[in-house]
mmCIF file of C-alpha atoms in Angstrom:
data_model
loop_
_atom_site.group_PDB
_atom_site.id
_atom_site.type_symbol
_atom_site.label_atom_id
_atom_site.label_comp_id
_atom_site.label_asym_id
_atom_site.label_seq_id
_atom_site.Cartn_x
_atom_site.Cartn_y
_atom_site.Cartn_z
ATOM 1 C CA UNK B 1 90.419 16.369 65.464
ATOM 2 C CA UNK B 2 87.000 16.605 63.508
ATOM 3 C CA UNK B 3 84.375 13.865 64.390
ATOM 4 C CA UNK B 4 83.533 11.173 62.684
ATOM 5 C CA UNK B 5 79.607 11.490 60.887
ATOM 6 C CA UNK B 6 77.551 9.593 62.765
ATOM 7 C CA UNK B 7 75.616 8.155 60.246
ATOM 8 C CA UNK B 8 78.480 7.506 57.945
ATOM 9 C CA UNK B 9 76.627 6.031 55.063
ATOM 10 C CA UNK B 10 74.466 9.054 54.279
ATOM 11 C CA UNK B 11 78.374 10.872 53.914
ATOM 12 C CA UNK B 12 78.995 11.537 50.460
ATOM 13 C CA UNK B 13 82.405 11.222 48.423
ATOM 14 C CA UNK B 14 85.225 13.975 49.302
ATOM 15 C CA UNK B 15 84.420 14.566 45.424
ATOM 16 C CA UNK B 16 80.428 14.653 45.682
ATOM 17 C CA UNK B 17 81.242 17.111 48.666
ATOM 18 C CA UNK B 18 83.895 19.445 46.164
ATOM 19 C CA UNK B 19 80.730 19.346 43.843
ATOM 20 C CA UNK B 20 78.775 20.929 45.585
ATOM 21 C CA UNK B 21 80.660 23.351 46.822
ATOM 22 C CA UNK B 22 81.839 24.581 43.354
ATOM 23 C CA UNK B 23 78.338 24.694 42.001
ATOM 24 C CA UNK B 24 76.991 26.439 44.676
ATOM 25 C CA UNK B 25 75.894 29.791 44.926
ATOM 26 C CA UNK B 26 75.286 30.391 48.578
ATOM 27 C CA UNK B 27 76.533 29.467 51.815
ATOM 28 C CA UNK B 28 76.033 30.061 55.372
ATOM 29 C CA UNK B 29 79.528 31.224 57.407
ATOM 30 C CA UNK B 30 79.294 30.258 60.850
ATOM 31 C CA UNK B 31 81.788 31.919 63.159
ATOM 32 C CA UNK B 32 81.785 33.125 67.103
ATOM 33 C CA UNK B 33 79.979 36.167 67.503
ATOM 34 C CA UNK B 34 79.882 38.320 70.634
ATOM 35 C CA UNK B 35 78.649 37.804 74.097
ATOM 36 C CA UNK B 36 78.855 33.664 73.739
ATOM 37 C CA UNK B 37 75.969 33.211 70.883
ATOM 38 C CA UNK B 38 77.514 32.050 67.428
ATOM 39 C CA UNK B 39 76.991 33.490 64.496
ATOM 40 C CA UNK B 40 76.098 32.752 61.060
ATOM 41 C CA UNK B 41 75.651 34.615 57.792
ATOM 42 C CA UNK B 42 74.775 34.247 54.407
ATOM 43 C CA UNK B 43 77.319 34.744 51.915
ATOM 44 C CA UNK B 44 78.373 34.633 48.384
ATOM 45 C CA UNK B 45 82.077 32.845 47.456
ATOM 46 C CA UNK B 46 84.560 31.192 45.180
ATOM 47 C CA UNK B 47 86.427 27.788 45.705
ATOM 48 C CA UNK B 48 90.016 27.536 44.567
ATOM 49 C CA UNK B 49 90.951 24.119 45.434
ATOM 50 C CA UNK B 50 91.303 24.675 49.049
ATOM 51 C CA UNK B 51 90.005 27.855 49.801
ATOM 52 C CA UNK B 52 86.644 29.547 49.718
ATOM 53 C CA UNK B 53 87.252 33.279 48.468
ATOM 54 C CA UNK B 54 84.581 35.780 50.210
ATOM 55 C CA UNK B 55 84.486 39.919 50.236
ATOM 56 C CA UNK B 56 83.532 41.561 52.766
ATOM 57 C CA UNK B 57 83.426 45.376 54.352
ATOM 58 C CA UNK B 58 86.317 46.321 56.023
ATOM 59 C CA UNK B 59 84.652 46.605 59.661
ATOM 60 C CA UNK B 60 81.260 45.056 61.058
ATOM 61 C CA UNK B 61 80.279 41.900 62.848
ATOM 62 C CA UNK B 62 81.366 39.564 60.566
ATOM 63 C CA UNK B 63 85.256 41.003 60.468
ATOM 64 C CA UNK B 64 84.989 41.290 64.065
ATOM 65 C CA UNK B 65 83.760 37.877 64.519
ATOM 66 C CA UNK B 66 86.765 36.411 62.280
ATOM 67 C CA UNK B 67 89.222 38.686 64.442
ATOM 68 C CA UNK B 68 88.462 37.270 67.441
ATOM 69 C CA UNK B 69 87.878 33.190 66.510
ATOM 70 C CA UNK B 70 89.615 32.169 62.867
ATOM 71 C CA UNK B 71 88.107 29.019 63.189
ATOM 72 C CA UNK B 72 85.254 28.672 61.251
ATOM 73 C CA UNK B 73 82.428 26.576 59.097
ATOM 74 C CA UNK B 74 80.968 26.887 56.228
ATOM 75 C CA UNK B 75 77.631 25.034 54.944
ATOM 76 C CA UNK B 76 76.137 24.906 51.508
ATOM 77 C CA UNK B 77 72.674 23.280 50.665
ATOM 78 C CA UNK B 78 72.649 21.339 47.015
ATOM 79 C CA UNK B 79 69.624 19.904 47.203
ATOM 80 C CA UNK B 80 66.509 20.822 49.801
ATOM 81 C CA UNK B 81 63.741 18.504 48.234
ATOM 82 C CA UNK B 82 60.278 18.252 51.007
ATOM 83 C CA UNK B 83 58.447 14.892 50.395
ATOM 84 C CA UNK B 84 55.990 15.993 53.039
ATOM 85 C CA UNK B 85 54.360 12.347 52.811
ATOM 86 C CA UNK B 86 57.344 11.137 54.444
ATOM 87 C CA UNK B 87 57.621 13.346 57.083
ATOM 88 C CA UNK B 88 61.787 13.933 55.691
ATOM 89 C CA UNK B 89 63.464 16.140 53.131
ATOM 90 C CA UNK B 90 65.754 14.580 50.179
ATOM 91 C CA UNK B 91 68.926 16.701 50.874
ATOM 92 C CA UNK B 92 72.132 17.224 50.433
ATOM 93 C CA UNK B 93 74.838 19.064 51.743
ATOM 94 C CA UNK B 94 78.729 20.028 52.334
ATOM 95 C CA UNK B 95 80.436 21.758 55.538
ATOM 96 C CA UNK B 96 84.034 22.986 55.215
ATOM 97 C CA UNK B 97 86.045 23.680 58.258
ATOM 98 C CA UNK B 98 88.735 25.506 58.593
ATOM 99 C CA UNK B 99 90.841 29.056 59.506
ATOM 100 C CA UNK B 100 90.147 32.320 58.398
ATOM 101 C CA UNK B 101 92.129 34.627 57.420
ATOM 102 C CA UNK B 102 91.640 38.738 56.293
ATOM 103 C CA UNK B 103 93.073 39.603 53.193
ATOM 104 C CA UNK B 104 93.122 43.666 53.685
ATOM 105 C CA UNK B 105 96.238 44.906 51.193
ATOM 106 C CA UNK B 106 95.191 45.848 47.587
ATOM 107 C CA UNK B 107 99.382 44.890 46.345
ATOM 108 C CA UNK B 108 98.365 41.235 47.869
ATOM 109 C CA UNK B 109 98.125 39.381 44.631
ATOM 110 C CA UNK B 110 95.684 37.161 46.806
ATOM 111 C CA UNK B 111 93.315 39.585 47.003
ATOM 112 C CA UNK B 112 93.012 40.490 43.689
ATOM 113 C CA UNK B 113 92.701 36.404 42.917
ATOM 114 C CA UNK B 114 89.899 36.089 45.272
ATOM 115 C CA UNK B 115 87.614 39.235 43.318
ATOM 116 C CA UNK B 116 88.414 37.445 39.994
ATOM 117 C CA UNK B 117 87.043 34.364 41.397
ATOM 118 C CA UNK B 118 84.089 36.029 42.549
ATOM 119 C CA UNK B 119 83.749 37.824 39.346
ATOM 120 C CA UNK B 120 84.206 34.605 37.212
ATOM 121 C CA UNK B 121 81.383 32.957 39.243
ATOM 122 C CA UNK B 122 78.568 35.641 39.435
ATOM 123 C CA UNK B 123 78.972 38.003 36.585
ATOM 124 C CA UNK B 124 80.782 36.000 34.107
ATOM 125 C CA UNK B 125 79.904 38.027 30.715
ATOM 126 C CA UNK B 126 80.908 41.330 32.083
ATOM 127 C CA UNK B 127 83.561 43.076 29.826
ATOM 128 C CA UNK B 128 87.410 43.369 31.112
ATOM 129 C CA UNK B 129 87.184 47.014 31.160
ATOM 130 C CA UNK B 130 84.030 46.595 33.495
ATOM 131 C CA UNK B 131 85.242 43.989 35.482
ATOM 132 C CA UNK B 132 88.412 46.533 35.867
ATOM 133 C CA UNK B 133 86.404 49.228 36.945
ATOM 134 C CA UNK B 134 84.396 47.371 39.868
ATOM 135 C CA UNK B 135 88.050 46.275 41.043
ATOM 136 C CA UNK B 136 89.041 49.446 41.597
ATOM 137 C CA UNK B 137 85.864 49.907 43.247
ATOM 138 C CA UNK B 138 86.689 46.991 45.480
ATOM 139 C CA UNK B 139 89.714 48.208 47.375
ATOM 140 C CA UNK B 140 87.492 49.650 50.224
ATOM 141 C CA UNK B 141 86.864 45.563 50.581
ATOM 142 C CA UNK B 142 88.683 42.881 52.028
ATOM 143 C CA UNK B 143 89.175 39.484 51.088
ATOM 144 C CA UNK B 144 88.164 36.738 53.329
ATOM 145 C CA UNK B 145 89.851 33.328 52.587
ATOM 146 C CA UNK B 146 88.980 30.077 54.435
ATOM 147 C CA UNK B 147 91.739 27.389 54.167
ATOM 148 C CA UNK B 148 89.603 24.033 54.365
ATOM 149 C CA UNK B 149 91.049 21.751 56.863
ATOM 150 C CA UNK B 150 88.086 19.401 56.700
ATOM 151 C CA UNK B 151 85.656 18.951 54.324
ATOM 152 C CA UNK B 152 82.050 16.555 54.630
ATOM 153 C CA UNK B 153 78.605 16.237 53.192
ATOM 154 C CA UNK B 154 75.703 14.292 53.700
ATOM 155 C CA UNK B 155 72.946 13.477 51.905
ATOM 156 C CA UNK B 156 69.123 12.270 53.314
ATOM 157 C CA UNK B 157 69.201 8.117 53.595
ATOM 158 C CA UNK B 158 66.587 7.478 50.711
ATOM 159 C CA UNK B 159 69.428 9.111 48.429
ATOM 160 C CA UNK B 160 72.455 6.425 49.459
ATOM 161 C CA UNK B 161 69.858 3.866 47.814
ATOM 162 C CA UNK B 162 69.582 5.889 44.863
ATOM 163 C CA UNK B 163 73.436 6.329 44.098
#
């Protein structure tokens, strides 16, 4: 179902690949966007084993995008190093694939999970009574959850020598 990387020694470990993921901090979501032309977006998230946790609005492109076309991507950039000498970059990378789904209900104990995540990874010294007061805050969000099917990364060729 998902190809096969081309250059299949620059892919790294399904571990090396988790890594990076985990440890990101930023991602770009690719999805279908309207009229034909795909879209992609930056986005902050959480990785739970298999899924990537994301919040969103309620309504806008992005929703209406994941409506329409649950099958998605989703790229993250670990290392972006220019060695202009060489004409290359030293990079490396990770791409999930898989469905998308909309958390919207605020009794959804998945929901919750995925703001906790999010919480845990980019504000992890705020108090419990603060962190319980942007929840409530939250329920005007959703809860986007991607369910990896497929997960790959790749890293530039002068890197494979160097693991």
């Amino acid at each position: 179902m998902f190809r096969e990387m081309r250059r299949a020694r620059q892919q790294t470990t399904e571990e090396e690949a988790r890594r990076i993921l985990n440890e990101g901090t930023s991602g770009v979501l690719a999805l279908s966007g309207d009229d034909g032309y795909n879209y992609a977006v930056p986005i902050s998230y959480a990785l739970d084993g298999d899924k990537i946790y994301f919040h969103a609005a309620p309504s806008g492109h992005k929703i209406d995008s994941m409506r329409r076309n649950d099958r998605v991507s989703f790229c993250v950039i670990d290392q972006d190093e220019i060695v202009p000498e060489r004409f290359t970059t030293h990079f490396k990378s990770a791409i999930a694939f898989g469905r998308i789904r909309i958390v919207e209900s605020d009794d959804d104990p998945e929901k919750r999970r995925g703001l906790e995540l999010l919480m845990d990874k980019y504000s992890p010294e705020v108090s419990d009574e603060e962190r319980a007061k942007e929840i409530a805050k939250m329920r005007a969000c959703v809860v986007p959850v991607l369910d990896i099917e497929h997960l790959t990364g790749k890293m530039a060729k002068e890197l494979v020598a160097k693991k």
